[in-house]
Amino acid sequence: MSQPVRGELSGDALLPCSLPPGPGGPPPDPPTVRWTKVWGQRGGDEGVQREQAVLVAKGNVLEVTKAFLGRVSLPGHRGDPSNASLALTGLRSSDAGVYHCHVTAGNNMQQDTVPLQVKGLLFHYRSPRGRYTLSFRAAQRACLQSSALLATPAQLSAAFSDGYGNCAAGWLSDRTVRYSIQSPGPGCYGDGEDSPGVRSYGSRDAGELFDVYCFAKQLQGEVFFSSVREKLTLWSASSHCEALGGQLASVGQLFLAWQGGMDQCDPGWLSDGSVRYPINQPRPACGGDKPGVRTLYLNGSGYHDASALFDAYCYRDKRAARPLGPSRSITLETRRVTGPDRPPRDPQGPPPPEATTPPPEATTPPPQPASHGGSAGEEGAGKPSVLPPLQRPWISPGPGGSNVGVSERGRDPEPTQDGVAPKPTPERPGTDWTTPLR
């Protein structure tokens, strides 16, 4: 097995594979190259692992499975038929997995296994001040404070292809404002009518106000849940995490911990003053039937007052030394990741927000006109500006984009599910398409 290849969401990766020369020199006929991807886990799905075809190449003909159409190639194969390395572009989270390479030339055959890891995830972020209150510079700061960067249009498209949808207009790194729709509905059509896609408002003035889409790449430490019997205000939660050798986790750190499997049905403070909790094993008492990071909003969209009482999600860098105990006498209950069969501490689930949460995505109000906030980069309320018609091209769903996205939705009195690209399920083998080898 080759060393793992690591790529980033929407980036590129090259999976190495080559056919060693045979004793009789180069074969008279071009070799046959076949790449497959393994999906499923041993012991799961009735103990069966399946292989999904990626491509088959022979001579100047390349057959590509539709899930990878337009995104895979054999860049060195034309100049050197023994070079079967596979190039992938526009990486999606669902591309992660184990790939098998098979090269056959006469009686000479070579097989190799290459693991591919795709790092990072995209998530939607709303300011503590409410919906559509971030200028472009404020959006940059918000992502940085969330241990993330502004997401790129390519990352939003890659997340959309894996099933992400959120009817909330947000800044991207190129200063455009976009949002993605998986299930168009009243108030969330854009210019695509009833077609799924990524909608764009084009490049906007930096002083206009929207939400933001952030990209978190990799967790450098550990996120853990911690509770005290009498609960914690925002400030005491911060001191509590410091006493444990860490600090309050950021929003991006909690999302990355969720992506890594963290499941905790207990709302807790984060460093931006929001109250959230990660769910990988959905259950009725924990905010809905889809995985995601839940947010408890006050009055439908705002954050809770700093004096409200909750638990805490802490972050500790890998290099940080762990203290022997807290700096003051308190009763601690600290947990990191619970298994899928472990019930939540409170069988009734977390407390509901004080007001109804945003409605389901299909009925979420459309992205509202932004407000000018004075000079570029400054937050503030201003006169509403009228947005122009959505600009094409909007992106129709590609192969493998049929999964339902986890977006800001909720059912009163349950908390919302944050806009984070869902964990995709691998695409089952589909129709092969034949294109010339380039």
Coordinates of C-alpha atoms in Angstrom, one line a residue:
M1 CA 0.0 0.0 0.0
S2 CA 1.3 3.4 -0.9
Q3 CA 1.5 6.3 1.6
P4 CA -1.7 8.3 2.0
V5 CA -2.2 11.2 -0.4
R6 CA -3.6 14.3 1.3
G7 CA -5.7 16.9 -0.4
E8 CA -7.9 19.9 0.5
L9 CA -11.5 20.5 -0.2
S10 CA -11.8 21.7 -3.9
G11 CA -8.1 21.1 -4.4
D12 CA -6.2 18.6 -6.5
A13 CA -4.5 15.2 -5.8
L14 CA -2.3 12.8 -7.7
L15 CA -2.5 9.1 -6.8
P16 CA 0.7 7.4 -7.9
C17 CA 0.6 4.1 -9.9
S18 CA 3.0 2.7 -12.5
L19 CA 3.7 -0.6 -14.3
P20 CA 7.3 -1.7 -13.9
P21 CA 9.1 -2.8 -17.1
G22 CA 8.8 -6.4 -18.0
P23 CA 11.7 -8.7 -18.8
G24 CA 10.9 -8.5 -22.5
G25 CA 10.8 -4.7 -22.8
P26 CA 7.7 -2.6 -23.4
P27 CA 4.6 -4.6 -24.4
P28 CA 3.5 -4.4 -28.0
D29 CA -0.1 -3.3 -27.1
P30 CA -1.0 -0.5 -24.8
P31 CA -1.7 -1.5 -21.2
T32 CA -5.2 -1.5 -19.7
V33 CA -5.5 0.8 -16.7
R34 CA -8.4 0.4 -14.2
W35 CA -9.0 2.5 -11.1
T36 CA -11.6 1.7 -8.5
K37 CA -12.6 3.1 -5.1
V38 CA -13.5 1.1 -2.1
W39 CA -16.6 2.2 -0.1
G40 CA -18.3 0.7 2.9
Q41 CA -16.5 -0.8 5.9
R42 CA -15.8 -4.3 7.0
G43 CA -18.4 -5.3 9.5
G44 CA -20.8 -2.6 8.3
D45 CA -23.3 -2.8 5.5
E46 CA -23.8 -6.5 6.2
G47 CA -20.0 -6.9 6.3
V48 CA -19.5 -6.2 2.6
Q49 CA -17.1 -3.8 1.0
R50 CA -17.9 -2.7 -2.5
E51 CA -15.7 -1.3 -5.2
Q52 CA -16.9 1.6 -7.3
A53 CA -15.4 2.0 -10.8
V54 CA -13.6 5.3 -11.3
L55 CA -12.1 4.9 -14.8
V56 CA -10.8 2.4 -17.4
A57 CA -8.3 3.4 -20.0
K58 CA -6.9 1.5 -23.0
G59 CA -5.1 3.2 -25.9
N60 CA -6.8 6.5 -26.5
V61 CA -10.1 5.7 -24.9
L62 CA -11.0 6.7 -21.4
E63 CA -14.2 5.5 -19.7
V64 CA -15.1 7.5 -16.7
T65 CA -17.9 6.7 -14.1
K66 CA -20.3 9.7 -14.0
A67 CA -19.5 10.5 -10.4
F68 CA -16.0 11.4 -11.5
L69 CA -16.8 12.8 -15.0
G70 CA -14.7 15.8 -15.8
R71 CA -12.6 15.5 -12.6
V72 CA -10.2 12.6 -13.3
S73 CA -7.4 12.0 -15.8
L74 CA -4.2 10.1 -16.4
P75 CA -1.8 13.0 -17.1
G76 CA 1.3 11.0 -17.7
H77 CA -0.2 8.1 -19.6
R78 CA 0.0 9.4 -23.1
G79 CA 3.7 10.1 -22.9
D80 CA 4.5 6.9 -20.9
P81 CA 1.9 4.1 -21.1
S82 CA 3.3 2.5 -18.0
N83 CA 2.4 5.6 -16.0
A84 CA -1.1 5.1 -14.6
S85 CA -1.1 7.8 -11.9
L86 CA -4.6 9.2 -11.4
A87 CA -5.2 13.0 -11.1
L88 CA -8.3 14.3 -9.3
T89 CA -9.5 17.9 -9.4
G90 CA -12.2 19.7 -7.5
L91 CA -11.8 17.4 -4.5
R92 CA -15.0 16.6 -2.5
S93 CA -15.2 15.2 0.9
S94 CA -16.9 12.1 -0.6
D95 CA -13.7 11.5 -2.7
A96 CA -11.9 10.4 0.5
G97 CA -11.3 6.7 0.7
V98 CA -9.1 3.9 -0.6
Y99 CA -8.3 3.6 -4.3
H100 CA -7.1 0.5 -6.2
C101 CA -5.0 0.7 -9.3
H102 CA -4.8 -2.2 -11.7
V103 CA -2.5 -2.1 -14.7
T104 CA -2.3 -5.0 -17.1
A105 CA 0.0 -5.4 -20.2
G106 CA 0.1 -8.9 -21.6
N107 CA 1.2 -11.2 -18.8
N108 CA 2.5 -8.4 -16.8
M109 CA 0.2 -7.0 -14.1
Q110 CA 0.6 -4.4 -11.4
Q111 CA -1.7 -3.6 -8.5
D112 CA -1.5 -0.9 -5.9
T113 CA -3.6 0.7 -3.2
V114 CA -3.6 4.4 -2.5
P115 CA -5.5 6.0 0.4
L116 CA -6.8 9.5 -0.2
Q117 CA -7.6 12.0 2.6
V118 CA -9.6 15.2 1.9
K119 CA -9.1 17.8 4.6
G120 CA -11.3 20.6 5.7
L121 CA -15.0 21.5 5.7
L122 CA -17.1 24.5 4.9
F123 CA -19.6 26.0 7.3
H124 CA -22.0 29.0 7.4
Y125 CA -21.4 31.6 10.1
R126 CA -23.8 34.3 11.3
S127 CA -22.7 37.2 13.5
P128 CA -23.8 37.4 17.1
R129 CA -25.5 40.6 16.1
G130 CA -27.9 38.7 13.9
R131 CA -28.5 37.8 10.3
Y132 CA -26.7 39.8 7.6
T133 CA -24.6 42.1 9.8
L134 CA -21.1 41.4 8.4
S135 CA -19.2 43.6 6.1
F136 CA -16.5 41.9 4.0
R137 CA -13.7 42.8 6.4
A138 CA -15.8 41.8 9.4
A139 CA -16.5 38.5 7.7
Q140 CA -12.8 37.9 7.3
R141 CA -12.3 38.6 11.0
A142 CA -15.2 36.3 12.0
C143 CA -13.7 33.4 10.1
L144 CA -10.2 34.0 11.6
Q145 CA -11.7 34.1 15.1
S146 CA -13.5 30.8 14.2
S147 CA -10.1 29.2 13.4
A148 CA -11.0 29.3 9.7
L149 CA -10.6 31.4 6.5
L150 CA -13.1 32.8 4.1
A151 CA -14.3 29.9 1.9
T152 CA -13.6 30.0 -1.8
P153 CA -16.3 29.7 -4.5
A154 CA -14.7 26.4 -5.5
Q155 CA -15.1 25.1 -1.9
L156 CA -18.8 26.1 -1.8
S157 CA -19.3 24.3 -5.2
A158 CA -17.5 21.2 -3.9
A159 CA -19.7 21.2 -0.7
F160 CA -22.8 21.7 -2.9
S161 CA -21.8 18.6 -5.0
D162 CA -21.8 16.6 -1.8
G163 CA -25.3 17.7 -0.8
Y164 CA -24.8 21.0 1.0
G165 CA -27.6 23.6 0.9
N166 CA -28.3 26.8 2.8
C167 CA -30.6 29.6 1.9
A168 CA -28.4 32.3 3.4
A169 CA -26.3 34.7 1.3
G170 CA -22.7 34.8 2.5
W171 CA -19.4 36.4 1.6
L172 CA -16.7 34.3 -0.1
S173 CA -13.0 34.9 -0.4
D174 CA -13.3 36.7 -3.9
R175 CA -15.7 39.2 -2.4
T176 CA -18.7 37.6 -4.2
V177 CA -21.9 36.7 -2.3
R178 CA -23.4 33.3 -2.9
Y179 CA -25.5 30.6 -1.4
S180 CA -26.4 27.0 -2.5
I181 CA -29.8 25.4 -2.8
Q182 CA -30.5 21.6 -2.8
S183 CA -34.3 21.8 -2.4
P184 CA -35.7 25.0 -3.9
G185 CA -38.9 26.2 -2.3
P186 CA -40.9 29.3 -1.6
G187 CA -38.6 32.2 -0.9
C188 CA -35.5 30.2 -1.9
Y189 CA -35.5 29.9 -5.7
G190 CA -33.1 32.4 -7.0
D191 CA -32.8 32.6 -10.8
G192 CA -32.9 28.8 -11.1
E193 CA -36.6 28.5 -10.4
D194 CA -37.0 24.9 -9.2
S195 CA -33.5 23.7 -10.0
P196 CA -30.9 23.1 -7.4
G197 CA -27.7 25.0 -7.7
V198 CA -25.3 27.6 -6.4
R199 CA -26.7 31.1 -6.7
S200 CA -24.5 34.2 -7.0
Y201 CA -25.1 38.0 -6.3
G202 CA -21.7 38.6 -8.0
S203 CA -19.0 40.9 -6.6
R204 CA -20.4 43.2 -3.9
D205 CA -19.3 46.4 -2.2
A206 CA -17.1 45.6 0.8
G207 CA -19.4 47.6 3.1
E208 CA -22.5 45.7 2.3
L209 CA -23.8 43.3 5.0
F210 CA -24.3 39.6 4.7
D211 CA -23.4 36.3 6.5
V212 CA -20.2 34.5 5.6
Y213 CA -19.1 31.0 4.6
C214 CA -15.9 29.9 6.3
F215 CA -13.5 27.0 5.6
A216 CA -11.7 25.2 8.5
K217 CA -8.8 23.0 7.4
Q218 CA -7.5 20.9 10.3
L219 CA -7.7 20.5 14.0
Q220 CA -4.4 21.0 15.7
G221 CA -5.5 19.9 19.2
E222 CA -8.4 18.4 20.9
V223 CA -11.9 19.6 21.6
F224 CA -13.6 18.3 24.7
F225 CA -16.9 18.8 26.5
S226 CA -16.8 19.9 30.2
S227 CA -19.6 20.4 32.7
V228 CA -20.0 21.6 36.2
R229 CA -23.0 20.9 38.4
E230 CA -24.1 24.6 38.7
K231 CA -23.5 25.4 35.0
L232 CA -21.4 28.2 33.7
T233 CA -21.8 31.8 32.4
L234 CA -19.8 32.7 29.3
W235 CA -17.0 34.3 31.4
S236 CA -16.9 31.5 34.0
A237 CA -16.8 29.0 31.1
S238 CA -13.7 30.7 29.7
S239 CA -12.0 30.6 33.1
H240 CA -13.1 27.0 33.5
C241 CA -11.4 25.9 30.2
E242 CA -8.3 27.8 31.2
A243 CA -8.2 25.9 34.5
L244 CA -8.2 22.7 32.4
G245 CA -5.2 23.8 30.4
G246 CA -7.1 25.1 27.4
Q247 CA -9.5 27.7 26.2
L248 CA -13.1 27.9 25.0
A249 CA -13.3 26.2 21.6
S250 CA -14.0 28.2 18.5
V251 CA -16.8 27.5 16.1
G252 CA -14.5 26.1 13.5
Q253 CA -12.8 23.8 16.0
L254 CA -16.1 22.4 17.1
F255 CA -17.1 21.8 13.5
L256 CA -13.8 20.0 12.9
A257 CA -14.4 17.9 16.0
W258 CA -17.8 17.0 14.8
Q259 CA -16.3 16.0 11.4
G260 CA -14.0 13.8 13.4
G261 CA -16.9 12.0 15.1
M262 CA -17.7 14.1 18.2
D263 CA -21.2 13.5 19.5
Q264 CA -22.5 15.3 22.5
C265 CA -26.2 16.1 23.2
D266 CA -25.4 19.0 25.6
P267 CA -25.3 22.7 24.6
G268 CA -22.2 24.5 25.6
W269 CA -20.5 27.9 25.3
L270 CA -18.0 28.6 22.5
S271 CA -15.5 31.4 22.3
D272 CA -17.7 33.7 20.1
G273 CA -20.5 33.6 22.7
S274 CA -22.6 31.1 20.8
V275 CA -24.1 28.0 22.3
R276 CA -23.8 24.9 20.2
Y277 CA -23.4 21.1 20.4
P278 CA -22.3 18.4 17.9
I279 CA -24.5 15.5 16.9
N280 CA -23.2 12.5 14.8
Q281 CA -25.9 10.1 15.9
P282 CA -29.2 11.9 15.4
R283 CA -31.9 11.2 18.0
P284 CA -35.3 12.8 18.7
A285 CA -34.2 14.6 21.9
C286 CA -31.1 16.1 20.3
G287 CA -32.4 18.4 17.7
G288 CA -33.6 16.5 14.7
D289 CA -33.0 13.6 12.4
K290 CA -29.8 14.7 10.6
P291 CA -26.2 14.9 11.8
G292 CA -24.8 18.4 12.3
V293 CA -23.7 21.0 14.8
R294 CA -26.8 22.4 16.5
T295 CA -27.1 26.1 17.6
L296 CA -29.3 27.4 20.3
Y297 CA -30.5 30.9 19.2
L298 CA -32.3 33.5 21.4
N299 CA -35.3 35.1 19.8
G300 CA -34.9 33.1 16.6
S301 CA -31.5 34.4 15.5
G302 CA -29.6 36.1 18.3
Y303 CA -27.0 34.8 20.8
H304 CA -27.7 34.2 24.5
D305 CA -26.8 36.8 27.1
A306 CA -23.4 36.1 28.6
S307 CA -25.0 35.5 32.0
A308 CA -27.0 32.5 30.7
L309 CA -25.9 29.1 32.2
F310 CA -24.6 26.3 30.0
D311 CA -21.8 23.8 29.9
A312 CA -18.6 24.4 27.9
Y313 CA -16.7 23.1 24.9
C314 CA -13.0 23.5 25.5
Y315 CA -10.0 23.3 23.2
R316 CA -6.5 22.2 24.2
D317 CA -3.5 22.4 21.9
K318 CA -1.6 19.1 21.5
R319 CA 1.5 20.8 22.8
A320 CA -0.2 22.2 25.9
A321 CA 0.7 20.5 29.2
R322 CA -2.3 19.2 31.1
P323 CA -2.7 20.4 34.7
L324 CA -3.2 18.0 37.5
G325 CA -6.6 19.6 38.3
P326 CA -8.6 22.7 38.2
S327 CA -7.3 25.8 39.9
R328 CA -10.2 26.0 42.3
S329 CA -12.5 23.5 44.0
I330 CA -15.3 22.7 41.7
T331 CA -17.2 19.5 40.8
L332 CA -16.2 18.5 37.3
E333 CA -17.7 16.2 34.7
T334 CA -15.5 16.1 31.6
R335 CA -16.2 14.1 28.6
R336 CA -14.7 14.1 25.1
V337 CA -16.6 11.9 22.6
T338 CA -19.5 9.7 23.4
G339 CA -20.3 6.5 21.5
P340 CA -23.4 6.2 19.4
D341 CA -25.1 3.9 22.0
R342 CA -24.3 6.1 25.0
P343 CA -27.4 8.1 26.0
P344 CA -27.1 11.8 26.7
R345 CA -26.7 13.0 30.2
D346 CA -30.2 14.6 30.1
P347 CA -32.7 12.1 28.7
Q348 CA -34.9 15.0 27.7
G349 CA -32.2 16.5 25.6
P350 CA -30.9 20.1 25.9
P351 CA -33.2 22.9 26.9
P352 CA -35.1 24.6 24.0
P353 CA -34.2 28.1 23.0
E354 CA -36.3 30.9 24.5
A355 CA -38.1 31.5 21.2
T356 CA -38.8 29.6 18.0
T357 CA -35.8 28.7 15.9
P358 CA -35.6 29.5 12.1
P359 CA -38.1 27.6 10.0
P360 CA -37.1 24.7 7.8
E361 CA -34.9 25.5 4.8
A362 CA -37.8 25.1 2.3
T363 CA -39.6 27.9 4.0
T364 CA -36.7 30.0 5.2
P365 CA -37.2 33.7 4.1
P366 CA -35.1 34.5 1.1
P367 CA -31.8 36.2 1.4
Q368 CA -32.8 39.8 2.4
P369 CA -31.3 42.9 0.9
A370 CA -28.1 43.9 2.6
S371 CA -27.4 47.2 4.3
H372 CA -24.6 49.7 3.7
G373 CA -22.6 50.1 6.8
G374 CA -20.7 53.3 6.0
S375 CA -17.0 52.9 5.0
A376 CA -15.9 49.6 3.6
G377 CA -15.2 47.0 6.3
E378 CA -17.1 48.5 9.1
E379 CA -20.1 46.9 10.6
G380 CA -23.3 48.9 11.3
A381 CA -26.9 49.4 10.3
G382 CA -27.6 51.5 7.3
K383 CA -30.0 52.1 4.5
P384 CA -31.1 48.9 2.7
S385 CA -29.7 48.4 -0.8
V386 CA -31.5 46.6 -3.5
L387 CA -29.7 43.6 -4.8
P388 CA -29.5 43.0 -8.6
P389 CA -30.9 39.8 -10.1
L390 CA -28.9 36.7 -9.3
Q391 CA -26.1 36.2 -11.8
R392 CA -25.6 33.1 -13.7
P393 CA -24.0 30.6 -14.0
W394 CA -25.7 28.7 -11.2
I395 CA -24.5 25.2 -10.8
S396 CA -26.8 22.4 -11.4
P397 CA -26.3 19.3 -9.2
G398 CA -23.5 17.0 -10.5
P399 CA -23.4 13.3 -10.2
G400 CA -23.2 12.3 -6.5
G401 CA -25.0 15.5 -5.4
S402 CA -28.2 14.0 -4.4
N403 CA -27.6 13.9 -0.7
V404 CA -29.7 16.1 1.5
G405 CA -27.7 19.0 2.9
V406 CA -27.6 20.0 6.6
S407 CA -28.6 23.6 6.7
E408 CA -30.0 26.1 9.2
R409 CA -33.3 24.4 9.9
G410 CA -35.2 23.7 13.1
R411 CA -38.4 22.7 14.5
D412 CA -39.9 24.6 17.4
P413 CA -38.8 24.2 20.1
E414 CA -35.6 22.4 18.9
P415 CA -32.3 24.1 18.1
T416 CA -31.2 24.7 14.6
Q417 CA -28.8 22.6 12.6
D418 CA -25.9 24.8 11.4
G419 CA -25.0 25.2 7.8
V420 CA -22.2 22.7 7.4
A421 CA -21.4 20.5 4.5
P422 CA -22.8 17.1 5.4
K423 CA -20.8 13.9 5.7
P424 CA -21.5 12.4 2.3
T425 CA -22.3 8.8 1.5
P426 CA -20.2 7.4 -1.3
E427 CA -21.7 7.3 -4.8
R428 CA -22.8 3.9 -5.9
P429 CA -21.6 2.8 -9.3
G430 CA -23.4 4.7 -12.1
T431 CA -23.4 4.9 -15.8
D432 CA -20.0 4.9 -17.5
W433 CA -19.3 7.7 -20.0
T434 CA -16.7 7.3 -22.7
T435 CA -14.4 10.3 -23.7
P436 CA -11.2 10.5 -25.6
L437 CA -8.1 10.2 -23.6
R438 CA -6.3 13.6 -23.3

